[in-house]
Coordinates of C-alpha atoms and ligand atoms in Angstrom, one line a residue:
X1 CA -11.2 -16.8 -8.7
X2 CA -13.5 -16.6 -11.4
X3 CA -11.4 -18.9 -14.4
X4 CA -10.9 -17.6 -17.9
X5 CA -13.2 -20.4 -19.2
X6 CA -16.4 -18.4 -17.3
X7 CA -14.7 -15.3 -18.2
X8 CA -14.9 -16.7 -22.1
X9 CA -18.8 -17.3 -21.4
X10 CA -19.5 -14.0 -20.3
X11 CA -18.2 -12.5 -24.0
X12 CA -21.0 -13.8 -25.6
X13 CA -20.9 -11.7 -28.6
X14 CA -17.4 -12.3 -29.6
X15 CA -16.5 -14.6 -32.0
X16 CA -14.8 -17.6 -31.4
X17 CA -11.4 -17.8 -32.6
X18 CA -10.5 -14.6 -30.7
X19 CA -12.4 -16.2 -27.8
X20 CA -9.4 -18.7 -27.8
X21 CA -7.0 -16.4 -28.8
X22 CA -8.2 -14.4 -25.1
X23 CA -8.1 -17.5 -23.2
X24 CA -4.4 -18.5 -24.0
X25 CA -3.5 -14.7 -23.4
X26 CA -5.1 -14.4 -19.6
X27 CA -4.8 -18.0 -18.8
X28 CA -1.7 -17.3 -17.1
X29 CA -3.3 -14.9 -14.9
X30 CA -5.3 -17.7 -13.1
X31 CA -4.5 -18.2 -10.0
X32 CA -6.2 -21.2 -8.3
X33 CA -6.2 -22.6 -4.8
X34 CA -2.9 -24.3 -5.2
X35 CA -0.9 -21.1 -6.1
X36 CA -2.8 -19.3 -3.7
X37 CA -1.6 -21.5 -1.1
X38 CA 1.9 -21.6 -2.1
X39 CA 1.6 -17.8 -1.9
X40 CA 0.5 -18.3 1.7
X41 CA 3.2 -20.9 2.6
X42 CA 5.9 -18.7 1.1
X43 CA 4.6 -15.6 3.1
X44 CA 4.6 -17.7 6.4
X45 CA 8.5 -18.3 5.7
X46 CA 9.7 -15.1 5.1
X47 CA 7.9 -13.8 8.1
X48 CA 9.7 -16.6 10.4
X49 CA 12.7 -16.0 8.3
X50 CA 12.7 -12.2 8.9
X51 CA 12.0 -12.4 13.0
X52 CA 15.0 -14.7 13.6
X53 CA 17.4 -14.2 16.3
X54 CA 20.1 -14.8 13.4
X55 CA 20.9 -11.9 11.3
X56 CA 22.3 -14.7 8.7
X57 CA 18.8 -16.4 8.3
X58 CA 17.4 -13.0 8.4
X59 CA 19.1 -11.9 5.5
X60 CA 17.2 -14.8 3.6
X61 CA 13.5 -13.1 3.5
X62 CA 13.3 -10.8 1.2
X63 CA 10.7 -8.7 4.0
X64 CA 11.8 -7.0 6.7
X65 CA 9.4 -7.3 9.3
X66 CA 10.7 -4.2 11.6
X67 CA 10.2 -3.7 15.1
X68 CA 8.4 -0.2 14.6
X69 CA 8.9 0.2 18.6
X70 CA 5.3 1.4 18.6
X71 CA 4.1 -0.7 22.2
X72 CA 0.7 1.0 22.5
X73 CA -2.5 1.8 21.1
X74 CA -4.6 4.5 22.0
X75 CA -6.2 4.1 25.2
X76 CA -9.3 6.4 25.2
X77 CA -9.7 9.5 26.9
X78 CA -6.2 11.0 25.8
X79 CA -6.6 15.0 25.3
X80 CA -3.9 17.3 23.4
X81 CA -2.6 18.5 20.4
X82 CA -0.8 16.8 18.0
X83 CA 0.9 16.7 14.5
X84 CA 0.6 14.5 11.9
X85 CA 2.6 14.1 8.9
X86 CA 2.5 12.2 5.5
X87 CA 4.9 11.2 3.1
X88 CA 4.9 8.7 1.0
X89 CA 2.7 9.1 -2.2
X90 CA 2.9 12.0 -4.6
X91 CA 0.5 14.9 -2.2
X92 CA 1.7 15.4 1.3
X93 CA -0.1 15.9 3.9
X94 CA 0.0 17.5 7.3
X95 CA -2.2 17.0 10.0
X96 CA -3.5 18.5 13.2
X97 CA -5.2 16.1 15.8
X98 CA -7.1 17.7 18.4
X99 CA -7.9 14.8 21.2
X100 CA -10.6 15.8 23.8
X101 CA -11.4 12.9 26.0
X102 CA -10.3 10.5 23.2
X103 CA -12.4 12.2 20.6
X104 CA -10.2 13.6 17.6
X105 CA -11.0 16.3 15.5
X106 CA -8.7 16.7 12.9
X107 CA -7.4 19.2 10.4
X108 CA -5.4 18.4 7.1
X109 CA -3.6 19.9 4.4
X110 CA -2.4 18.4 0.9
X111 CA 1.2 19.8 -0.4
X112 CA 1.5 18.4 -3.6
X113 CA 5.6 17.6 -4.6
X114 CA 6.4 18.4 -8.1
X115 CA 8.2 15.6 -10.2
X116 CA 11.6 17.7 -9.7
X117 CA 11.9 17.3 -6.2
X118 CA 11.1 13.6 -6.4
X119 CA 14.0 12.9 -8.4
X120 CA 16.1 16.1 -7.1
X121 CA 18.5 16.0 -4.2
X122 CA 16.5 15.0 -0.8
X123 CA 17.3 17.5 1.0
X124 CA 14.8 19.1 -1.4
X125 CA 12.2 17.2 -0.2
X126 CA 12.7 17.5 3.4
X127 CA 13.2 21.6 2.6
X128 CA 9.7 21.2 1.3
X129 CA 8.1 19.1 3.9
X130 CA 9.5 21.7 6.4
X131 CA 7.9 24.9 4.7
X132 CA 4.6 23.2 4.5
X133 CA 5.1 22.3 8.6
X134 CA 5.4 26.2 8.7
X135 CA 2.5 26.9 6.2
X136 CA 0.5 24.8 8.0
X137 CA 1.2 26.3 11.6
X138 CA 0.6 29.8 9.9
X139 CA -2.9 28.3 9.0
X140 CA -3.7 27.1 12.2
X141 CA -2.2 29.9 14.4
X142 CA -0.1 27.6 16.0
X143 CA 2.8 29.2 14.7
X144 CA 4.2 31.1 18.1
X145 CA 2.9 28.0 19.9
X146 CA 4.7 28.7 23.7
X147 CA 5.3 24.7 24.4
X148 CA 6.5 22.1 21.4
X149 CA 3.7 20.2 19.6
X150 CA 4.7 16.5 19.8
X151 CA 4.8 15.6 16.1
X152 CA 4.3 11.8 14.1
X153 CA 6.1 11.4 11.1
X154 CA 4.9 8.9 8.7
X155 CA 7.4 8.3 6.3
X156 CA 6.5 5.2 3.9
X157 CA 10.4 4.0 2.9
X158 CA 11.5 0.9 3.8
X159 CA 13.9 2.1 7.1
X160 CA 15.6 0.4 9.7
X161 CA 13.7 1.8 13.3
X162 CA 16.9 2.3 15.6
X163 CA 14.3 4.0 18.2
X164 CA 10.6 5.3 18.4
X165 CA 11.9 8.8 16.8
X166 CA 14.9 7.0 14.8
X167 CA 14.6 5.2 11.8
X168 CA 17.6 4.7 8.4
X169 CA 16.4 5.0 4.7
X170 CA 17.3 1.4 3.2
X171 CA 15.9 2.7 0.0
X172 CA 13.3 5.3 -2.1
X173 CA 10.3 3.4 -3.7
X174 CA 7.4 4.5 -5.4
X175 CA 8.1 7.8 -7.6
X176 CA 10.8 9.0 -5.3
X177 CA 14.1 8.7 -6.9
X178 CA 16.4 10.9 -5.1
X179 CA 19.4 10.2 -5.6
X180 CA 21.0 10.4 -2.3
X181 CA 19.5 10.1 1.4
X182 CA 19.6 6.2 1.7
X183 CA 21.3 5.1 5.0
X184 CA 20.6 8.6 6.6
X185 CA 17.9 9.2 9.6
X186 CA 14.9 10.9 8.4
X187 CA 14.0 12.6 11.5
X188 CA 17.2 13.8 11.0
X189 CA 17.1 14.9 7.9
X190 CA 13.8 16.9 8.6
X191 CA 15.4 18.7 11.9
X192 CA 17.8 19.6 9.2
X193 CA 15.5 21.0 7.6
X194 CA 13.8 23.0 10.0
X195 CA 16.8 24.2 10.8
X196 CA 17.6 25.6 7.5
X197 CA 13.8 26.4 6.7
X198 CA 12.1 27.1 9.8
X199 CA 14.5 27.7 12.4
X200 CA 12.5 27.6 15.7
X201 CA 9.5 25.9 14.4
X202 CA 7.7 24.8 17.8
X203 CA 7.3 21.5 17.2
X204 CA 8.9 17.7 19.0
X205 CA 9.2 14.9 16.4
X206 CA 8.7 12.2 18.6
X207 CA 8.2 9.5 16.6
X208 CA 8.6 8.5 12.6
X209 CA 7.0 5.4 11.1
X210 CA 5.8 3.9 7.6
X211 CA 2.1 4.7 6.9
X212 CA 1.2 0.9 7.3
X213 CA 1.6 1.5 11.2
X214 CA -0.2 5.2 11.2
X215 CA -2.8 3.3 9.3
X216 CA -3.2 0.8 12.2
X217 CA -3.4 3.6 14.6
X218 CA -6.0 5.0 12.8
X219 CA -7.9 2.1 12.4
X220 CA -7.4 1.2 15.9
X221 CA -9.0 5.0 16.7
X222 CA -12.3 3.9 15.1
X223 CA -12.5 0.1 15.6
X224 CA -10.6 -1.7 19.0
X225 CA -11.2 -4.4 17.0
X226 CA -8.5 -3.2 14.7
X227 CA -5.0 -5.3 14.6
X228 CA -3.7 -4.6 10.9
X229 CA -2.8 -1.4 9.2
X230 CA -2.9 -2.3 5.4
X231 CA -1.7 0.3 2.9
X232 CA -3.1 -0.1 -1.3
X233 CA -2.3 2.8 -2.8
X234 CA 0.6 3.5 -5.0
X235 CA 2.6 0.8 -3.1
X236 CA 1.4 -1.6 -0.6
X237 CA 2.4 -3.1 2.7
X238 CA 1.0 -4.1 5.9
X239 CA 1.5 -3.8 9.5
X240 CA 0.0 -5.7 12.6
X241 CA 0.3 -5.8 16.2
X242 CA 2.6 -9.0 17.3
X243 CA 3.3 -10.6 20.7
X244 CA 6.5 -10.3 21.7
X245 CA 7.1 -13.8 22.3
X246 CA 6.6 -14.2 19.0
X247 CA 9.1 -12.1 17.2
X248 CA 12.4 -14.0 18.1
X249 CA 14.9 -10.9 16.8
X250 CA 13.2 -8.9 19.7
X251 CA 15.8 -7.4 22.2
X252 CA 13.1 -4.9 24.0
X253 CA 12.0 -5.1 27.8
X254 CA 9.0 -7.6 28.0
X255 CA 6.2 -5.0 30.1
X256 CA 3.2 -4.6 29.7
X257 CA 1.7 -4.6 26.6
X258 CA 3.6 -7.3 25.6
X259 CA 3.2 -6.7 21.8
X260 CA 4.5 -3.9 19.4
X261 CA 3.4 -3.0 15.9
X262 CA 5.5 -5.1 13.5
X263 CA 5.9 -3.5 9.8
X264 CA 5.7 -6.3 7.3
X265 CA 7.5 -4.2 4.0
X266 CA 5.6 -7.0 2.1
X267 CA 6.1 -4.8 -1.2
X268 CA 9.5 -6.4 -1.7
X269 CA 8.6 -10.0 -1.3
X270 CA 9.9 -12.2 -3.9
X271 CA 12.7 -10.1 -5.2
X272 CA 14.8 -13.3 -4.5
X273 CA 12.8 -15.5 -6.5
X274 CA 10.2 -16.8 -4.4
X275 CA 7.2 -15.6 -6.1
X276 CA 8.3 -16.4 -9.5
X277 CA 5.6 -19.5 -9.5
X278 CA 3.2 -17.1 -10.4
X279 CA 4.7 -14.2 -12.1
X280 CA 3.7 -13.2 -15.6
X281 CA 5.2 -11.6 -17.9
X282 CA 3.4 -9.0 -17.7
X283 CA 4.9 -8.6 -14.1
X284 CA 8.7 -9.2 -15.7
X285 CA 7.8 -6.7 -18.3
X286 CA 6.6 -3.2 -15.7
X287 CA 9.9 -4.8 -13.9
X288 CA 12.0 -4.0 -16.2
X289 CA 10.4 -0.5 -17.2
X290 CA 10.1 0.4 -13.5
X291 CA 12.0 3.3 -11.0
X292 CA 13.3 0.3 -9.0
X293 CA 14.2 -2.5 -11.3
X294 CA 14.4 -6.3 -9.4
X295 CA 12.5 -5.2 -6.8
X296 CA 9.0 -4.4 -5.3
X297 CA 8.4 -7.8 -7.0
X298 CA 5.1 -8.5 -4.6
X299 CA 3.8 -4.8 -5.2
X300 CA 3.9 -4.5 -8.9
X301 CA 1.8 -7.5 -9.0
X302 CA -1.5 -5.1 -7.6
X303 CA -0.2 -2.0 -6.5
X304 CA -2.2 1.3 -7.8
X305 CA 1.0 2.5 -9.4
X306 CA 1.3 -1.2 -11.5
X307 CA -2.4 -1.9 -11.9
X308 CA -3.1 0.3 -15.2
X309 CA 0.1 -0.5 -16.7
X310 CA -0.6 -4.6 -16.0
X311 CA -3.7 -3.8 -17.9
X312 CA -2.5 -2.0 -20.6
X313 CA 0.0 -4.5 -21.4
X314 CA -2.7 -7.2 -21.5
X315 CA -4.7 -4.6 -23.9
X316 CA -1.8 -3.7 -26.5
X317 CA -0.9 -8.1 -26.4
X318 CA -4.2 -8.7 -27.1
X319 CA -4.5 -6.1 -29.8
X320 CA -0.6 -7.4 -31.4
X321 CA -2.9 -10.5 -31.6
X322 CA -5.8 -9.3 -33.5
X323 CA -8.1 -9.9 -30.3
X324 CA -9.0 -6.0 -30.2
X325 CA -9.2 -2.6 -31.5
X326 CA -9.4 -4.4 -35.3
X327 CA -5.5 -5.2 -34.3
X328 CA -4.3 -1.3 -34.6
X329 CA -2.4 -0.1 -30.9
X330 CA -2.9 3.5 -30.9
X331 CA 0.6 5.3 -30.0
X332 CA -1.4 6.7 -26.7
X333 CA -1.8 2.7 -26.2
X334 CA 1.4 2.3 -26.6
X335 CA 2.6 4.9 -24.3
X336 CA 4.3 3.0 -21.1
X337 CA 2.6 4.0 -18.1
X338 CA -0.1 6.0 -20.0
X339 CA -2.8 3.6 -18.4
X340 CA -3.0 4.7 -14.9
X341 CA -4.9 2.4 -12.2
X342 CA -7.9 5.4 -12.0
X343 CA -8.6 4.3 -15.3
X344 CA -9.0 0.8 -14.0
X345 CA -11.5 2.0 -11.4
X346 CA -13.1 4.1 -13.6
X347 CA -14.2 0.8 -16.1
X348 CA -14.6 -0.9 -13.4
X349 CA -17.7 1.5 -12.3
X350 CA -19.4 1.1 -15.3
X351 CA -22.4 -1.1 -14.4
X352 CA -24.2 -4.3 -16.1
X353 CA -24.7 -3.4 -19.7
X354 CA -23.5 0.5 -19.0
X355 CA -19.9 1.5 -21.1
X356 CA -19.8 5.3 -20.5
X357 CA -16.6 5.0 -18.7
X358 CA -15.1 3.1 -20.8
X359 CA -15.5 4.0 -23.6
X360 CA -14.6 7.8 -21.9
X361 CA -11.3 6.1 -21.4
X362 CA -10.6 4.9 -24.5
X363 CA -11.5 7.9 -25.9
X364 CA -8.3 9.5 -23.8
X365 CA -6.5 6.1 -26.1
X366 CA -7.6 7.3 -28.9
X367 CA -9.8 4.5 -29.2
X368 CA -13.0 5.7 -29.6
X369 CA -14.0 4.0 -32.9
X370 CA -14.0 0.9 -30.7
X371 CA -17.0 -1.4 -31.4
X372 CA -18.9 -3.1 -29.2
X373 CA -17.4 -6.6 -28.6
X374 CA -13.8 -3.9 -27.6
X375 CA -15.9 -2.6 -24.5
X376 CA -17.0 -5.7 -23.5
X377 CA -13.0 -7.7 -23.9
X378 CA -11.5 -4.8 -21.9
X379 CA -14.2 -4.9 -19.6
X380 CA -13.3 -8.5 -18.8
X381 CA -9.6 -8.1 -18.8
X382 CA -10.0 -5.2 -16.0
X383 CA -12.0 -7.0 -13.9
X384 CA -9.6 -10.1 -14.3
X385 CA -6.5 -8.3 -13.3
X386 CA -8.5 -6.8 -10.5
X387 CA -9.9 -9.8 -9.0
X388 CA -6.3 -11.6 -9.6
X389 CA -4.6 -8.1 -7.5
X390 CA -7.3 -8.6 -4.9
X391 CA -6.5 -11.9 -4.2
X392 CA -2.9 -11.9 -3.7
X393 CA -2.9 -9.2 -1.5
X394 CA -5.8 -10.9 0.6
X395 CA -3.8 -14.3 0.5
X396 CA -1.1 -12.1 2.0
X397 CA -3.3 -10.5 4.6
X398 CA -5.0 -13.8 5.4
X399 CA -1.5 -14.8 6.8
X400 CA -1.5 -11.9 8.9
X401 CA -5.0 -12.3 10.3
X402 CA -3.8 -16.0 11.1
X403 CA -1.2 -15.0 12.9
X404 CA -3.0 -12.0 14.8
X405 CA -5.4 -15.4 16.2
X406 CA -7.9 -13.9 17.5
X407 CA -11.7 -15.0 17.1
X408 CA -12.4 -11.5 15.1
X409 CA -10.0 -9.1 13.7
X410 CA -10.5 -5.8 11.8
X411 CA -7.9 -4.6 8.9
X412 CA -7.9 -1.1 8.7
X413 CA -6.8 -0.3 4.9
X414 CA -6.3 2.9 3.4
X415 CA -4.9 4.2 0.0
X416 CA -6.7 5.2 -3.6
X417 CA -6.9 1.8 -4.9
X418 CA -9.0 0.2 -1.9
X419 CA -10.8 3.2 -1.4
X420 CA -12.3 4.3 -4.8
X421 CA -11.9 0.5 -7.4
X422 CA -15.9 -1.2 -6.5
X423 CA -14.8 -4.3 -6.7
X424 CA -11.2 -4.5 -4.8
X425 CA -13.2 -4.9 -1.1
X426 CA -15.3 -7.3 -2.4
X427 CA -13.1 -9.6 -4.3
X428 CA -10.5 -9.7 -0.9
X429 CA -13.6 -10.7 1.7
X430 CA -14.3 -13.4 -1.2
X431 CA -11.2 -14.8 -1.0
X432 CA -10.8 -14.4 2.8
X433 CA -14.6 -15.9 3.0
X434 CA -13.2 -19.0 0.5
X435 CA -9.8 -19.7 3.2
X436 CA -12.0 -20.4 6.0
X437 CA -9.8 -18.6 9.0
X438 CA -11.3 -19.4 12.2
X439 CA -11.6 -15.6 12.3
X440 CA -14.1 -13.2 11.5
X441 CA -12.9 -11.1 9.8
X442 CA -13.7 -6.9 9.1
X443 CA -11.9 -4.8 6.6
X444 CA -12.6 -1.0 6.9
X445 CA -11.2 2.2 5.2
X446 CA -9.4 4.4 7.6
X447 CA -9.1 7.2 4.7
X448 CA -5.8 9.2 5.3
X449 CA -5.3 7.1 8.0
X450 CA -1.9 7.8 7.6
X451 CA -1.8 10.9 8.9
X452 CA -4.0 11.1 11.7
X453 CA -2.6 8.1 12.8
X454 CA 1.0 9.4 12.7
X455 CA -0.5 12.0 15.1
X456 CA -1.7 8.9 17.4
X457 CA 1.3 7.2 17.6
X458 CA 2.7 10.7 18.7
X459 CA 0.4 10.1 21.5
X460 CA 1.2 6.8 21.9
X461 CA 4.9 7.4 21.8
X462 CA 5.1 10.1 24.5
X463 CA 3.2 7.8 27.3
X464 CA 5.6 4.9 26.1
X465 CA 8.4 7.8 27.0
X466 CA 6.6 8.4 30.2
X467 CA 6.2 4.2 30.8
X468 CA 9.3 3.8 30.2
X469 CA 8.6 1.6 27.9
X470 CA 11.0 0.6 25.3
X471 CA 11.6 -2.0 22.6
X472 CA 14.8 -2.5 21.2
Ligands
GLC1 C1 6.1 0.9 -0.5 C2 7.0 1.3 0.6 C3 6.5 1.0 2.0 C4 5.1 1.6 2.1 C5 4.2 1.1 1.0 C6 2.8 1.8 1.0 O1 6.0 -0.5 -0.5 O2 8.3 0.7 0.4 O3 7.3 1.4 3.0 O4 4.5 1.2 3.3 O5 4.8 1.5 -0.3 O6 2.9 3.2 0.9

C-alpha cells in the first residue's frame, strides 16, 4: 500500500505545515503487511470457527459460513427456461434465462423499491417483488405459461438455508429496515405474496440464495475456472465452492460432487471485536450513524454504501483542521451520507493532471471556489481510502483463494463499486500479486450476475432434486 509519506510527495504544491497536518490525519489509514496479515489470520479463524461440528464454538465467529445446499455447477448443454430474481440493493431485478445447449440468453428488468417500502412492513416488499414477477411475465408472454417456470431467488440477507428452497431471515442489512420479517422463510414469505398478489402465477421457486452464490453461478457460466462469487456493491460478501470434507458442521450425504457452495457473510466480521486492530475512527464514527449499528463491522470498512461517507469524514476532518477548503465545511459537506461512493469513482476517473470530475463534485458541495492545492488533497485522500478498501477485501479473498487450492482460480465479482471505481480491480490483483498464493489468480465482472445466476442455480437445483442429491 502506497504509505502516506509517498502520498505527501505527490502534493507537491502544498505547503508544508498542512503537509504534516495530512500525514497525522491519514496515517491511521495505513495498513502494512503486518495488519494485513493479522487480517488474514483472523479471517482463517472465524472460518474454522464457523464450520465446526460444535454449535458453542460456532457461535464464536462472528461469520456464518452457510451451507447454501447448492452441490452443482452448471454442466453445459442444459436447455430450458428459467427465472431469476434479485433482491438485495435498492433496484430489483427479474430475470429470464433461456438455456439452449448451455448457451443463455437472458432477459432483465429493474423494479426500483421506493424508500417507504424499505423501511415499511415486509410484506410490502415481497407484495412488490410479486407484482413485478407478474409484470414481468406480462412482458414476456409467459404469463399463461401451461407448466411452472422453475424460479431462483436471490435474496442477499444473512439467512439460515434449512433446504435448497428454504432459508430464515437472521436480519435486514443494507437500506432495508423493515421492521418485521426476521426469523421468517422468505420463500415463504414470497408464496405469500403471490398468493395475495398473483394468485396462480405459473411459476416453482425452487431455490433461494444470497447473491454471493448467484454470482458464483454466474461466473462459473462464463469461466469453469470460476470458484468464488464475490459481491462489492452496497454490501459485500463472498462465496466459494468447499469440499465437503472440509466443512466439519456438514450433516449432507457425501455423493458426488463432493463440494457445495459455502456463503461466507463476511460483511459482519469483527462485530465482536476482532478487527478492531485496524479500525479508524472513521469506521466507529459511520457505525454509529448507520441503519445497523455494531454490526456490518467488515463491510463499512469498503463497502459502496460506506466508501463516500469514509471519505467525506476524512474531507470535513481535514477541513476542521485548516488542511482544506481555507478551513470552511460547507453545510452540503457536512451533510452525513451526502458523499455517496459514485462520487468516489467519479474523482477517481479524473486522469493525470485532469480535475473536471472533481471539481464537478465539489461543485454538488458547494465547493467550487476550491483552489488548486483542494483538488489535488482530495484527490489523494480518494485514492487512499480506495486502495486501503481494495486491500482489505482482497486480503479477505486471498484467504478464500487459499483455501479453494487450486493452481488457478477465477473470482467472479459483481456489484457498482467493482464494476465502475478504475482503480478497485487494480489495487486487489496488486495486493493479491504482493501475497504470493501459489495460485494464479483471475478476477472478472460477472455484471448482474446475481440474477442470471439465481436462474442457474434454478437449473442446478432441479437436477440436484432429480440426483437426489442433498446437503443437510
Ligand atoms: C450484505 C448482506 C449479504 C450480501 C451482501 C452483498 O452484507 O448481509 O447477505 O451478500 O450484503 O449484497
Amino acid at each position: 500500500m502506497d504509505a502516506v509519506a509517498n502520498r505527501m510527495e505527490r502534493l507537491t504544491d502544498v505547503a508544508s505545515a498542512k503537509k504534516q497536518k495530512f500525514e497525522e490525519i491519514l496515517k491511521p489509514l495505513y495498513l502494512g503487511e503486518d495488519k494485513i496479515k493479522r487480517l488474514m489470520d483472523v479471517m482463517e479463524e472465524q472460518m474454522k470457527l464457523a464450520t465446526s461440528k460444535d454449535e458453542n464454538t460456532r457461535k464464536k465467529s462472528d461469520i456464518l459460513m452457510a451451507v447454501t445446499h447448492v452441490r452443482c455447477l452448471l454442466q453445459g448443454g442444459e436447455n430450458g427456461d428459467y427465472l431469476g430474481l434479485d433482491l438485495g440493493g435498492t433496484n430489483f431485478r427479474v430475470v429470464r434465462v433461456q438455456l439452449k445447449d448451455g448457451m443463455a440468453s437472458t432477459t432483465t428488468k429493474y423494479y426500483t423499491l421506493t424508500e417507504q417500502v424499505l423501511s415499511g412492513p415486509c410484506a410490502g416488499v415481497f407484495d412488490f417483488i410479486a407484482e413485478s414477477i407478474k409484470d414481468f411475465l406480462q412482458q414476456e408472454n409467459l404469463i399463461n405459461s401451461d407448466s411452472k417456470i422453475p424460479l431462483g431467488f436471490t435474496f442477499s440477507f444473512p439467512s439460515t438455508q434449512l433446504a435448497l428452497n428454504s432459508a430464515i431471515l437472521l436480519t435486514w442489512t443494507k437500506s432495508f429496515k423493515c421492521p418485521d420479517g426476521v426469523g421468517s422463510d422468505s420463500v415463504q414469505l414470497l408464496e405469500q405474496a403471490i398468493a395475495r398478489k398473483a394468485p396462480g402465477l405459473p411459476v416453482d421457486i425452487v431455490a433461494v440464495m444470497s447473491d454471493t452464490t448467484s454470482t458464483l453461478m454466474a461466473g462459473n457460466y462464463l469461466d469453469k475456472k470460476c470458484r468464488i462469487g464475490v459481491i462489492l456493491g452496497t454490501g459485500s460478501n463472498a462465496a466459494f465452492v468447499e469440499h465437503l470434507e472440509n466443512i466439519e458442521k456438514y450433516g449432507g450425504d457425501f455423493k458426488e460432487p463432493k463440494q457445495v457452495l459455502v456463503n461466507v457473510e463476511w460483511g459482519c466480521m469483527g462485530d465482536s471485536g476482532c478487527l478492531d486492530f485496524y479500525k479508524t475512527e472513521f469506521e466507529k464514527e459511520i457505525d454509529q450513524h448507520s441503519n445497523h449499528v455494531n454490526s456490518f463491522t467488515f463491510e463499512k470498512s469498503f463497502a459502496g454504501m460506506y466508501l463516500g461517507e469514509f471519505v467525506r469524514l476524512v474531507l470535513v476532518k481535514l477541513t476542521n483542521e485548516g488542511v482544506l477548503f481555507n478551513g470552511h465545511v460547507t453545510e452540503e459537506l457536512a451533510t452525513r451520507w451526502k458523499f455517496t461512493s459514485g462520487f468516489v469513482t467519479k474523482i477517481d476517473s479524473d486522469k493525470d493532471k485532469e480535475t473536471t470530475n472533481t471539481r464537478n463534485i465539489l461543485e454538488k458541495l458547494n465547493l467550487s471556489t476550491a483552489s488548486d492545492e483542494d483538488i489535488a488533497i482530495v484527490r489523494e485522500v480518494c485514492d487512499f481510502v480506495v486502495q486501503r478498501a481494495s486491500y482489505i477485501v482482497a486480503a479477505a479473498l486471498a484467504v478464500l483463494i487459499r483455501h479453494v487450492n487450486l493452481p488457478e482460480v477465477t473470482v467472479a465479482i459483481d456489484g457498482s463499486l467493482y464494476e465502475h471505481h478504475p482503480k478497485f480491480h487494480n489495487y486487489m490483483m496488486e495486493l493479491i500479486s504482493q501475497l504470493n498464493l501459489h495460485t494464479q489468480v483471475k478476477l472478472i465482472l460477472a455484471k448482474d450476475g446475481s440474477g442470471q445466476g439465481a436462474a442457474f442455480a434454478a437449473v442446478a437445483a432441479l437436477r440436484q432434486i432429480e440426483e437426489n442429491i442433498v446437503s443437510a
